[in-house]
Short mmCIF file of C-alpha atoms in Angstrom, two decimals:
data_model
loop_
_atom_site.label_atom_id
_atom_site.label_comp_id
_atom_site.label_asym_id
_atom_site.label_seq_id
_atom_site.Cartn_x
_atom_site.Cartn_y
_atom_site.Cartn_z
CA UNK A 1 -28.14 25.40 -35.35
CA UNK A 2 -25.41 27.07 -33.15
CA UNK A 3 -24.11 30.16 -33.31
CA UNK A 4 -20.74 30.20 -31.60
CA UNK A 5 -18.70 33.24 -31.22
CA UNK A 6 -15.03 32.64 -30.89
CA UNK A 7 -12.76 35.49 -29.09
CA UNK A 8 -8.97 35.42 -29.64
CA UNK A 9 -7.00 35.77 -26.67
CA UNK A 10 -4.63 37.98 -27.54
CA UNK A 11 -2.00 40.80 -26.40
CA UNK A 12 -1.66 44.33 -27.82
CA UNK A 13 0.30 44.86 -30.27
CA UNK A 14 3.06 47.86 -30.17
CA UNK A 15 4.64 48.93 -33.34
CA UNK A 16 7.59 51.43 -32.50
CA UNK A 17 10.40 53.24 -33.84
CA UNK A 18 13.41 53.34 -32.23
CA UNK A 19 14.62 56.45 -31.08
CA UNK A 20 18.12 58.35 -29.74
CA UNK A 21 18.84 57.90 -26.01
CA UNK A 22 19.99 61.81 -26.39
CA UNK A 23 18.02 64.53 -25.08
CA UNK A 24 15.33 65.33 -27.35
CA UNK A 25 15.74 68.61 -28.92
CA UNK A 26 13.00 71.21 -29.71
CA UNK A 27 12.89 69.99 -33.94
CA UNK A 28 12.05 66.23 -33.03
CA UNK A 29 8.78 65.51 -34.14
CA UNK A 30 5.92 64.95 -31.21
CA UNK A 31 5.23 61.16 -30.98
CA UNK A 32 2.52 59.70 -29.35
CA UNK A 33 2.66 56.13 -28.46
CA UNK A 34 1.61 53.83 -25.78
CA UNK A 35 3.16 49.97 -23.95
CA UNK A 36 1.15 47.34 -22.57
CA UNK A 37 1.00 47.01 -19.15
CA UNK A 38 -1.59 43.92 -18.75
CA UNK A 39 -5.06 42.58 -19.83
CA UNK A 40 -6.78 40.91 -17.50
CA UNK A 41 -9.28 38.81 -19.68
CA UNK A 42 -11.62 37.90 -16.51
CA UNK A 43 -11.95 41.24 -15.79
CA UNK A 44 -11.86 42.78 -18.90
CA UNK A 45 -9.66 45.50 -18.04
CA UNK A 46 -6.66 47.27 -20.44
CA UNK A 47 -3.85 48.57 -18.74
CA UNK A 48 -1.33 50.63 -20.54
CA UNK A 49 1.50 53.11 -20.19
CA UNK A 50 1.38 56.53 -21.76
CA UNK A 51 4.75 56.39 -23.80
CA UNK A 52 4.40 59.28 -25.67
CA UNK A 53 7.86 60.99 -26.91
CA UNK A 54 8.48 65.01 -27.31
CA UNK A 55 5.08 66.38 -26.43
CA UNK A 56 4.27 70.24 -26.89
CA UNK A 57 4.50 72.55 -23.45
CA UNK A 58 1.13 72.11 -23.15
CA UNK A 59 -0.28 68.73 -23.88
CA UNK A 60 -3.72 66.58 -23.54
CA UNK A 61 -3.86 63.21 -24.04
CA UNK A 62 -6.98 61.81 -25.46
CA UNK A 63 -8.12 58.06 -25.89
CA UNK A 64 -10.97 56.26 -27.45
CA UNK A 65 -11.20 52.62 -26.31
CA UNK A 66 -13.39 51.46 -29.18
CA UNK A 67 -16.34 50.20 -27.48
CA UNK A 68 -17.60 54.20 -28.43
CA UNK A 69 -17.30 56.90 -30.29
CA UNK A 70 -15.97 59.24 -27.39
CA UNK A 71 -12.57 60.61 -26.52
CA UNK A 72 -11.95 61.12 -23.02
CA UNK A 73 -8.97 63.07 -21.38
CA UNK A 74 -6.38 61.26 -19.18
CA UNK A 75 -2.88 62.54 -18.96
CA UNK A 76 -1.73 59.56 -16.65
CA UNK A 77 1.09 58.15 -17.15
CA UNK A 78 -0.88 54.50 -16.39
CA UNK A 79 -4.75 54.55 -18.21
CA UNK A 80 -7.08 51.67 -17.57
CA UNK A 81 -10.16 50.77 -19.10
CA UNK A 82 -12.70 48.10 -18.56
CA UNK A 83 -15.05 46.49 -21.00
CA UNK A 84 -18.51 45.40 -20.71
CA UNK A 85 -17.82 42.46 -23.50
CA UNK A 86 -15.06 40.05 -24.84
CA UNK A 87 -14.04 40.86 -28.37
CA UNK A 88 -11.62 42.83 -30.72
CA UNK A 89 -11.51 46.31 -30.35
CA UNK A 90 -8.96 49.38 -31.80
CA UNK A 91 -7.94 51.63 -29.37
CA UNK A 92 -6.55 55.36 -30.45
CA UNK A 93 -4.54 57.78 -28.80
CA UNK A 94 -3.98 61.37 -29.90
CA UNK A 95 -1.65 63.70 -28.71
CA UNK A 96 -3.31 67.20 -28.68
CA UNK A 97 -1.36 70.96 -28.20
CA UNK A 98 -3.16 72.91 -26.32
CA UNK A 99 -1.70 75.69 -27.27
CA UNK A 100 -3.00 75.71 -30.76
CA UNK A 101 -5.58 73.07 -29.84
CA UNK A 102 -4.88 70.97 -32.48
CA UNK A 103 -4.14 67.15 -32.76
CA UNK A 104 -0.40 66.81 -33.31
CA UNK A 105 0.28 63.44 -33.49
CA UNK A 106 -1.88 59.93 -32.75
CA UNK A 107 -1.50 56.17 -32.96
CA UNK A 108 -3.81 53.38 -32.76
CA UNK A 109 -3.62 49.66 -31.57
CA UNK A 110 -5.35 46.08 -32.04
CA UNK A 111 -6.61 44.42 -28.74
CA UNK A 112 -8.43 41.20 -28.25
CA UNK A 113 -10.23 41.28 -24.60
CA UNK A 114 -11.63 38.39 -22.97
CA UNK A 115 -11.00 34.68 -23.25
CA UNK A 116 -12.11 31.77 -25.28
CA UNK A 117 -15.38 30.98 -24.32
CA UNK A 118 -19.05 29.78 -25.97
CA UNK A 119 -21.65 32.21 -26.41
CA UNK A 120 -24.17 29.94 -25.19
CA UNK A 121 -22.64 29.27 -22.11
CA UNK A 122 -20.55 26.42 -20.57
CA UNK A 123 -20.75 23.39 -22.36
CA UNK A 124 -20.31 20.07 -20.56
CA UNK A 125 -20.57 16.33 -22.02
CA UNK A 126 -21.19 13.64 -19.37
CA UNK A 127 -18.95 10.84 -19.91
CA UNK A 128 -19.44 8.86 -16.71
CA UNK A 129 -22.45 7.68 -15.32
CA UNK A 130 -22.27 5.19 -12.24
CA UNK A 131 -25.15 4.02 -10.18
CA UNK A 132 -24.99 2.02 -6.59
CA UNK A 133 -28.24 1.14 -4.98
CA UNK A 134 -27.35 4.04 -2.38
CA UNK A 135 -25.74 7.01 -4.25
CA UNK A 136 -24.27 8.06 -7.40
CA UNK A 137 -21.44 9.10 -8.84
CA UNK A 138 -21.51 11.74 -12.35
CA UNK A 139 -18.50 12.79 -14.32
CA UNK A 140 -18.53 15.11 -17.32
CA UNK A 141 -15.95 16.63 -19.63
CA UNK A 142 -15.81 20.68 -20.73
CA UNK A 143 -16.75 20.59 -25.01
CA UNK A 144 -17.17 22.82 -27.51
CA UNK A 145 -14.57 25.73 -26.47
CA UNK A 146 -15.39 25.40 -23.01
CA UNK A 147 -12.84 24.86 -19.79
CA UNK A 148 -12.83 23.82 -16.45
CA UNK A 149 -11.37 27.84 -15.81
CA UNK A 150 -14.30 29.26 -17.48
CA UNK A 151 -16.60 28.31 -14.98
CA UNK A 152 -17.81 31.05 -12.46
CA UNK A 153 -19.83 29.19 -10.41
CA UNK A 154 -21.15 25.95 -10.15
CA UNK A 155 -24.74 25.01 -8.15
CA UNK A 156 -26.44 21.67 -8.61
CA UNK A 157 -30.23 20.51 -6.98
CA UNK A 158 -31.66 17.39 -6.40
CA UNK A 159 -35.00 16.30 -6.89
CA UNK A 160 -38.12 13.47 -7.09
CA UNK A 161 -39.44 14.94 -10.21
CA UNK A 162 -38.39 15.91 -13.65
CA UNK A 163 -39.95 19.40 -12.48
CA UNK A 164 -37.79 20.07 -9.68
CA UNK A 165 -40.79 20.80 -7.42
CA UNK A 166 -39.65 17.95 -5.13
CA UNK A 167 -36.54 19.61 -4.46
CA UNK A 168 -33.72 17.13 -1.53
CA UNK A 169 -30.67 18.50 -0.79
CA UNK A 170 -28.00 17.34 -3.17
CA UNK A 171 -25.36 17.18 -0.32
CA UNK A 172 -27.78 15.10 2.19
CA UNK A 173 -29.95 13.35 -0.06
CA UNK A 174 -32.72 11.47 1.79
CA UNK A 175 -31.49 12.77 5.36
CA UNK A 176 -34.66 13.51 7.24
CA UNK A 177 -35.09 17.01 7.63
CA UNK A 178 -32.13 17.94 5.31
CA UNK A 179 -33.48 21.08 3.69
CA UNK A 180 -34.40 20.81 -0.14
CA UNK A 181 -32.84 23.66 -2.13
CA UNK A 182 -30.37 24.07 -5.14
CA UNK A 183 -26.60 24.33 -2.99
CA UNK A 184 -23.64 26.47 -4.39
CA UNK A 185 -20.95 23.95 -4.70
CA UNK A 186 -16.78 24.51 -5.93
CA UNK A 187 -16.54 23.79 -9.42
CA UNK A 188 -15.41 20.40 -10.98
CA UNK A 189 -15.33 17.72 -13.27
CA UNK A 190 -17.78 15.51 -10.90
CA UNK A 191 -20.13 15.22 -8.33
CA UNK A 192 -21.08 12.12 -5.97
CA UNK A 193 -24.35 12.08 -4.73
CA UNK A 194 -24.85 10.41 -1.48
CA UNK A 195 -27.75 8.67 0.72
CA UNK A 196 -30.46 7.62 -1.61
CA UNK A 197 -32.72 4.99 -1.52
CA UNK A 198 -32.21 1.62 -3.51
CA UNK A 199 -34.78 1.25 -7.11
CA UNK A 200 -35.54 4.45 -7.50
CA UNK A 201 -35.49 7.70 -9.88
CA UNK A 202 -34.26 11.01 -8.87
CA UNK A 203 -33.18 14.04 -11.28
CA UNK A 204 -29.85 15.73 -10.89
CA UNK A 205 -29.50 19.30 -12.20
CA UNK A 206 -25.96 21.43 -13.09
CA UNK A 207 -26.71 25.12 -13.61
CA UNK A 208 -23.22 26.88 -14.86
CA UNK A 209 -22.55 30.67 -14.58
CA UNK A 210 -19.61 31.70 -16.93
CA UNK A 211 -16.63 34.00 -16.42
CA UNK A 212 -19.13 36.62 -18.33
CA UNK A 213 -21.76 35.49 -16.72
CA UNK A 214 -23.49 33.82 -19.38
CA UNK A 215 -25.46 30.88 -17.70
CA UNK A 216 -26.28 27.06 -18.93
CA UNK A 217 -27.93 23.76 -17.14
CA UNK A 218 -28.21 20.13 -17.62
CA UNK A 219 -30.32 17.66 -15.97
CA UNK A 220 -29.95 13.95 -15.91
CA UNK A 221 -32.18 11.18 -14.45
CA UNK A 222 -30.75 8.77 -12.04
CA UNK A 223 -31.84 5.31 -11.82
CA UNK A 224 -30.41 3.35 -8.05
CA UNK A 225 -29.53 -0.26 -8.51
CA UNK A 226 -31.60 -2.91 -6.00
CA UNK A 227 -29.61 -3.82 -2.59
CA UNK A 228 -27.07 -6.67 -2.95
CA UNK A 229 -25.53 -8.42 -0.32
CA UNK A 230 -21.58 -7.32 0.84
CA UNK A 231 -18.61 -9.66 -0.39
CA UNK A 232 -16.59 -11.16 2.34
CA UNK A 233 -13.03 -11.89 2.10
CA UNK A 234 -11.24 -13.85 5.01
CA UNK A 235 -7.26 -14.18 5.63
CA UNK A 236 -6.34 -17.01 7.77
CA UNK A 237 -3.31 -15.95 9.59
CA UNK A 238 -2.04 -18.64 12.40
CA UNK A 239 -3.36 -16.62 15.72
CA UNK A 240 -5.68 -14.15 13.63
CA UNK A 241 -8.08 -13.85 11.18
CA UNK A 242 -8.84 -11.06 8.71
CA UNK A 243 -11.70 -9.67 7.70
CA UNK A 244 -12.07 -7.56 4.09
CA UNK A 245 -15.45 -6.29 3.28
CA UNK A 246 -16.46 -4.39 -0.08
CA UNK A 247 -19.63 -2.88 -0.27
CA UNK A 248 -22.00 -3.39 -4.07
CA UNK A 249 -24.40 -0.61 -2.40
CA UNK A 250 -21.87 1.84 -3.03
CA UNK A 251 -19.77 3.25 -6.28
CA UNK A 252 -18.64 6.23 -3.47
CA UNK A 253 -16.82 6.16 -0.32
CA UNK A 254 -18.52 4.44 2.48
CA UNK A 255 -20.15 7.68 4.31
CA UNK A 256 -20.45 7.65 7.87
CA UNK A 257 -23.11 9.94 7.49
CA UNK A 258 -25.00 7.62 6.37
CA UNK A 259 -23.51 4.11 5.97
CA UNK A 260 -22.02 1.51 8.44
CA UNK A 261 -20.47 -1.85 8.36
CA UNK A 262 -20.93 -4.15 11.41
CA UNK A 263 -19.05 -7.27 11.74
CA UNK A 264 -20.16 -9.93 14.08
CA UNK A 265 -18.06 -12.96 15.07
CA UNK A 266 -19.85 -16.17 16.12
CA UNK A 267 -17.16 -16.56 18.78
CA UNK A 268 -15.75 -13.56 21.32
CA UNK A 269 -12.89 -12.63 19.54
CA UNK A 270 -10.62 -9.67 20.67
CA UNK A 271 -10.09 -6.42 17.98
CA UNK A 272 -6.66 -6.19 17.08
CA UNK A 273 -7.48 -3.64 14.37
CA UNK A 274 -9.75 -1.91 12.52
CA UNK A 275 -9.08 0.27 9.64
CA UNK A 276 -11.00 3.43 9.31
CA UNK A 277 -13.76 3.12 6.76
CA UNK A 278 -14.54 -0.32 8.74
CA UNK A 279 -13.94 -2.41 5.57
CA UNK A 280 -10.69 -4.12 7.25
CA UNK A 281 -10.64 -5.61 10.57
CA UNK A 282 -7.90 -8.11 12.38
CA UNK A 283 -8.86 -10.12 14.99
CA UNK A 284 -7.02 -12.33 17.76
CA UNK A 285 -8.68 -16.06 17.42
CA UNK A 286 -8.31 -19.25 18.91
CA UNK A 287 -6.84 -21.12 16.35
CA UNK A 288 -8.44 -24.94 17.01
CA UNK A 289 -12.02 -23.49 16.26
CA UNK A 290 -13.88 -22.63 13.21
CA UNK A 291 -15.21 -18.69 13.19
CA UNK A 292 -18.42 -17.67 11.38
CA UNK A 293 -18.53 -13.84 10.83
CA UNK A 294 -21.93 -12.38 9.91
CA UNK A 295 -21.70 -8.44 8.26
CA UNK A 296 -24.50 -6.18 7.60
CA UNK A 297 -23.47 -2.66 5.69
CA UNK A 298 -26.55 -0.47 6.44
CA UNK A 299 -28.03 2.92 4.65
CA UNK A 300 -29.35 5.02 7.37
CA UNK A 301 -30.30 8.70 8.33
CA UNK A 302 -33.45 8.16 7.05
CA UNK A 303 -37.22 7.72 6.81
CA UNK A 304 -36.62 3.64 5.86
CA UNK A 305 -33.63 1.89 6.62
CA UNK A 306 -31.70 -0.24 4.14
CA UNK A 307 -29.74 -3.24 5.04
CA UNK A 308 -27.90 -6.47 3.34
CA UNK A 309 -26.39 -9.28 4.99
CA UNK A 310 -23.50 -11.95 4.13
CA UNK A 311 -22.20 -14.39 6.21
CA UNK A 312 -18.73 -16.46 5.65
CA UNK A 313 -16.77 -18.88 7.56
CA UNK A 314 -13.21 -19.86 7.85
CA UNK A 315 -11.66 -23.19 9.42
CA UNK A 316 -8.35 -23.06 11.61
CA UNK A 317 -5.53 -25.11 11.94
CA UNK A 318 -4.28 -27.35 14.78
CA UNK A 319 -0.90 -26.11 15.30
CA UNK A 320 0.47 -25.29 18.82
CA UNK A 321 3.10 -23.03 17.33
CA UNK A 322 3.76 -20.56 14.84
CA UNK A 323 7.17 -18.59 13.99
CA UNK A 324 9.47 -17.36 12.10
CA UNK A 325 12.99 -16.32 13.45
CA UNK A 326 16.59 -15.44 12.33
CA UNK A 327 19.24 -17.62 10.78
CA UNK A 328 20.79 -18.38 14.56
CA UNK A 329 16.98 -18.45 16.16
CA UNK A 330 16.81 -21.66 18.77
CA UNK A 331 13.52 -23.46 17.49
CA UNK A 332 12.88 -26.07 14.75
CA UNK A 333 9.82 -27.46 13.36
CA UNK A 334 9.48 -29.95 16.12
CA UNK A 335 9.39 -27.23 18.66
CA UNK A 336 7.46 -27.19 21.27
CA UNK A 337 5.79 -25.41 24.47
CA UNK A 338 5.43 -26.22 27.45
CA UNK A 339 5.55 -24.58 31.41
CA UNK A 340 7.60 -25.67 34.49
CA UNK A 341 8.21 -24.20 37.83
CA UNK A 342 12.10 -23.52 38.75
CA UNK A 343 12.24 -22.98 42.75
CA UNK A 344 9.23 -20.80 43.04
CA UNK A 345 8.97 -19.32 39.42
CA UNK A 346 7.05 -20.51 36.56
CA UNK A 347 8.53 -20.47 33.10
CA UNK A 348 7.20 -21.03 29.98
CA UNK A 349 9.37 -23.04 27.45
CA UNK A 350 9.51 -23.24 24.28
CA UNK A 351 12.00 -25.69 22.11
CA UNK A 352 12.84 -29.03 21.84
CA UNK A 353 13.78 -30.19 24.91
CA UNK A 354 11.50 -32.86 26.36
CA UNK A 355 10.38 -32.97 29.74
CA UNK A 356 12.47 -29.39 30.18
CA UNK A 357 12.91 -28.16 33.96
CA UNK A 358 15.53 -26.06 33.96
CA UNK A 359 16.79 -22.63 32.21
CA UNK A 360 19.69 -23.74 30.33
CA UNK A 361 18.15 -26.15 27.48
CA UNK A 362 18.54 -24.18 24.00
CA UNK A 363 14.84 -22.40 23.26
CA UNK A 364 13.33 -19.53 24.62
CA UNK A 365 11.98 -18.58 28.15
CA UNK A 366 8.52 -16.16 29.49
CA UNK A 367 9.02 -16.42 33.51
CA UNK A 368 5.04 -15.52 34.12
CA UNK A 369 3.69 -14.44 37.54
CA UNK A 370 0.43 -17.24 37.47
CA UNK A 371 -2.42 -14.79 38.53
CA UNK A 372 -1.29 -12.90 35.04
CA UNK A 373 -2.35 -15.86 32.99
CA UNK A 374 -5.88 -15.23 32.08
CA UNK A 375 -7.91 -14.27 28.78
CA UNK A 376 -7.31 -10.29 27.23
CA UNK A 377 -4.14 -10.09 29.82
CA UNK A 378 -1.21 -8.64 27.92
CA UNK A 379 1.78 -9.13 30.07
CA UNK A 380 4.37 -7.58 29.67
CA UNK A 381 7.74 -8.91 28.81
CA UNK A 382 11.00 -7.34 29.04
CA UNK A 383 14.67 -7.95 30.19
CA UNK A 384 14.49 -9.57 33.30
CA UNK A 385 11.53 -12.48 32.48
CA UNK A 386 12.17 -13.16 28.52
CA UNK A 387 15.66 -14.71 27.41
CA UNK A 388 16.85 -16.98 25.05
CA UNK A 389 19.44 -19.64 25.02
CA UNK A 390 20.77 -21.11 21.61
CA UNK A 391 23.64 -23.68 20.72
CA UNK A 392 25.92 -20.78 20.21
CA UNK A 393 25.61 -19.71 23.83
CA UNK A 394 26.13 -22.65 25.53
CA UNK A 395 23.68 -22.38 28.32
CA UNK A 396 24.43 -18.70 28.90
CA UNK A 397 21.03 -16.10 28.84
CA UNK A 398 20.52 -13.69 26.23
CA UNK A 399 17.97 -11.29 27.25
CA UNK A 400 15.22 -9.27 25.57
CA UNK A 401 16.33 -6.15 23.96
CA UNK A 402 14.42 -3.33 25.50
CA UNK A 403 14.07 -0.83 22.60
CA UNK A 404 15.59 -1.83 19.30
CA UNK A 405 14.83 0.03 16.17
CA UNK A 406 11.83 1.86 17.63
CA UNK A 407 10.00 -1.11 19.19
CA UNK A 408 8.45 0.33 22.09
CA UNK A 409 7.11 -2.49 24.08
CA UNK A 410 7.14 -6.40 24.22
CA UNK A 411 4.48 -8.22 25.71
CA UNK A 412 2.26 -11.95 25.99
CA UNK A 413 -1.28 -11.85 24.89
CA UNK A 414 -3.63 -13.99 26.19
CA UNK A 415 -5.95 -15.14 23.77
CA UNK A 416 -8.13 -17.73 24.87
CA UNK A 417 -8.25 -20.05 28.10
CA UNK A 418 -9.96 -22.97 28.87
CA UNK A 419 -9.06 -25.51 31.08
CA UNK A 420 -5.78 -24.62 32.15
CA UNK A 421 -4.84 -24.38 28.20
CA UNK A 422 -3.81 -21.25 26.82
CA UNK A 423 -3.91 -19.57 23.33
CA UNK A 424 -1.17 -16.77 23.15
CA UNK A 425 0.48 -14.57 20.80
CA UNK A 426 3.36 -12.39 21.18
CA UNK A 427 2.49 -8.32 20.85
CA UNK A 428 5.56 -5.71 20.38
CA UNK A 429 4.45 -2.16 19.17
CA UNK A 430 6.76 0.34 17.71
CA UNK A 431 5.46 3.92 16.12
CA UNK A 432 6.72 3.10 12.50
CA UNK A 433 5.28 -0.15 12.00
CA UNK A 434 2.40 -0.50 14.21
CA UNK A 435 1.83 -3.82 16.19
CA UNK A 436 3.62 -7.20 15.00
CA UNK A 437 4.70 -9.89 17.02
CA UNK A 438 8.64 -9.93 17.07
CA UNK A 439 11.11 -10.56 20.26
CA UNK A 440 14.68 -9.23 19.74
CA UNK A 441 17.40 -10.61 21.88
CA UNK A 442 20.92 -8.87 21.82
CA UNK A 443 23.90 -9.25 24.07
CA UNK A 444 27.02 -9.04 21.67
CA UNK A 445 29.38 -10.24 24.61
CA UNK A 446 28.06 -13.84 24.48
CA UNK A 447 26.35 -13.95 20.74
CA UNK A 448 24.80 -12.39 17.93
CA UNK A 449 21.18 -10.63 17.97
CA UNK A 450 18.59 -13.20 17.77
CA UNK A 451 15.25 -12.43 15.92
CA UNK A 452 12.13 -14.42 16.63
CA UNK A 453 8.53 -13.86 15.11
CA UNK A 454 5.91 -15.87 17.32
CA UNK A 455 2.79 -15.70 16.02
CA UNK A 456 0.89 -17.74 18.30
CA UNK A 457 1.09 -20.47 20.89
CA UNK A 458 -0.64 -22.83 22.98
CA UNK A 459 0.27 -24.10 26.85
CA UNK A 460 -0.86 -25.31 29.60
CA UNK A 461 -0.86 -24.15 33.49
CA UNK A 462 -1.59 -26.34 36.06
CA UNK A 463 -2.23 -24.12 38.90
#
């Protein structure tokens, strides 16, 4: 059975008479008495102030601290004294007259030094357990009197055998050449270990070191699961397709230490994002073909490396046009685009107007040097080659907006080409929001702002 010992944190206690603020005159009574100044329970150190009232000429102070039998002389007016041990001790001071060398007043006090803790150390329950086929993650809670501030220091090892004579390195696992050896670590509530190999047993050891340096261990056995293959999500999004991957190798954060995600397309597509971990990525498609994407998540930095596939298609649609656009915007849903040359520029047109040749039908306008047109060619738009023209302006221009609410640039990606026919999609970037695909048009003298989202388009060039 356990023995626990319990120590009360506590504060000295001062009993005290109160006394006249006059001068003290040569009858009063010597008084010895002391104040608290601070315990520090970690260190085990008592500070107090020497308050004693009306002492003789010639006066020595004298204390016992109650972890011995001995007096010792300090006529400070701060004493100190540190204990070996936590616990409850009585501390006495006497006032002695040298004179006449005899005791002439003394008072004693109650401490309790030292916090809260279990004699046999900290004292840890593990209450989560989680297994992935290529690390682990443990989580335990402080019991029996024990708390997270009690802990000293913390240092955990790693090993192949119940022995701990196959010592890894908890930190590197696996890792080839990753030296084997017990690692000091900050102390915590949890500890993920990463890069181990799938269907197999390891042994994790916690060895604790307490404020009074009292130590304790645990050990646990850790079982990996077998490799399963990633889950692919896909977001079909008019020009682009998204890509989510989760990992069910992994209960931790994907470690690029030891882990990586590769996406492959079955078409060339063209990155539009990628988010850091790898487990997100946007890209630019042609929209009138399906796209396979194959993913393998790898464990590496080791002697044998693990992998799982997945695969996952998605089907496109057949639209020419995507948007969205304000309340006044100039397209419909029968919208359409198509290119014309207008004296020696070409334009391409995008509305309703059939057969359109000219720059005054309501819809909106890209006047496009022709050598520009080609696949991953982001030209730029601005002012001078992108206007709109809407039934409120009656054939009058409104041009692009050059830098509204922190959109730093406007420009025409070119997605795919293939025979004269073009797959586009409209690129603006601003620092706040990233990359989206909006044109703002504002000239208040002829009519509101206009606000159009185009997403993606198709058109053809015949050079």
């Amino acid at each position: 059975m356990k023995h626990i010992l319990y120590f009360i944190v506590g504060v000295l206690s001062i009993f005290a008479f109160s006394c006249s603020k006059d001068e003290p005159q040569a009858n009063l009574p010597a008084k010895a008495q002391a104040t608290l100044s601070g315990i520090d329970h970690n260190a085990l150190e008592l500070v107090l102030e020497n308050r004693s009232e009306n002492p003789p000429a010639e006066v020595d102070y004298k204390w016992n601290w109650g972890d011995s039998e001995e007096f010792t002389s300090d006529n400070n007016i701060n004493v100190s004294h540190t204990y070996e041990t936590p616990g409850e001790y009585i501390v006495t001071l006497k006032m002695i007259d040298i004179a006449i060398d005899q005791e002439v007043s003394s008072v004693t006090y109650d401490v309790t030094i030292g916090e809260e803790v279990n004699e046999n150390g900290i004292q840890i329950q593990f209450n989560q357990l989680e297994a992935g086929a290529w690390d682990y993650s443990l989580n335990w809670e402080y019991v029996q009197g024990s708390e997270p501030n009690h802990v000293k220091e913390m240092y955990v090892s790693l090993a192949t055998d119940e022995a701990f004579t196959q010592l890894l390195n908890p930190l590197r696992g696996i890792e080839i050449g990753a030296i084997g050896e017990e690692v000091k670590v900050e102390p915590s509530q949890g500890f993920d270990v990463n890069n181990l190999a799938s269907e197999s047993t390891y042994y994790f050891k916690i060895r604790f070191v307490d404020i009074y340096d009292q130590p304790s261990e645990y050990t646990v056995e850790l079982n990996t699961r077998k490799v399963e293959k990633p889950t692919i999500r896909l977001e079909n999004t008019t020009n682009m397709v998204r890509v989510f991957v989760q990992s069910n190798n992994l209960v931790n954060k994907l470690n690029k230490d030891f882990n990586e995600i590769i996406v492959t397309p079955s078409i060339d597509l063209e990155l539009f994002e990628k988010s850091e971990d790898g487990l997100s990525l946007t890209y630019y498609k042609n929209i009138q073909e399906t796209i396979i994407f194959d993913v393998e998540e790898q464990a590496y930095n080791r002697a044998t490396v693990e992998k799982a596939t997945s695969s996952d298609g998605i089907p496109t649609g057949s639209k020419s046009l995507y948007f969205s656009q304000s309340e006044n915007g100039p397209l419909t849903e029968t919208s359409k685009v198509s290119s014309f040359v207008e004296g020696d520029k070409r334009f391409i047109y995008i509305g309703d107007e059939e057969n359109n040749s000219a720059t005054s039908a309501v819809g909106i306008y890209f006047e496009l040097n022709e050598s520009s047109i080609k696949k991953g060619e982001v030209i730029a738009l601005n002012s001078s080659n992108t206007f709109v023209v809407t039934d409120e302006t009656n054939g009058a221009q409104i041009s692009l907006e050059a830098n509204p609410d922190g959109i730093e640039s406007f420009g025409l990606r070119i997605i795919e080409e293939e025979e004269n026919t073009f797959d586009a999609a409209v690129e603006s970037t601003s620092n706040e929001n990233g990359k989206n695909h909006l044109l703002y048009f504002s000239q208040q003298d002829i009519a509101p702002n206009v606000e159009v989202m185009i997403n993606q388009l198709i058109f053809q060039v015949n050079k």
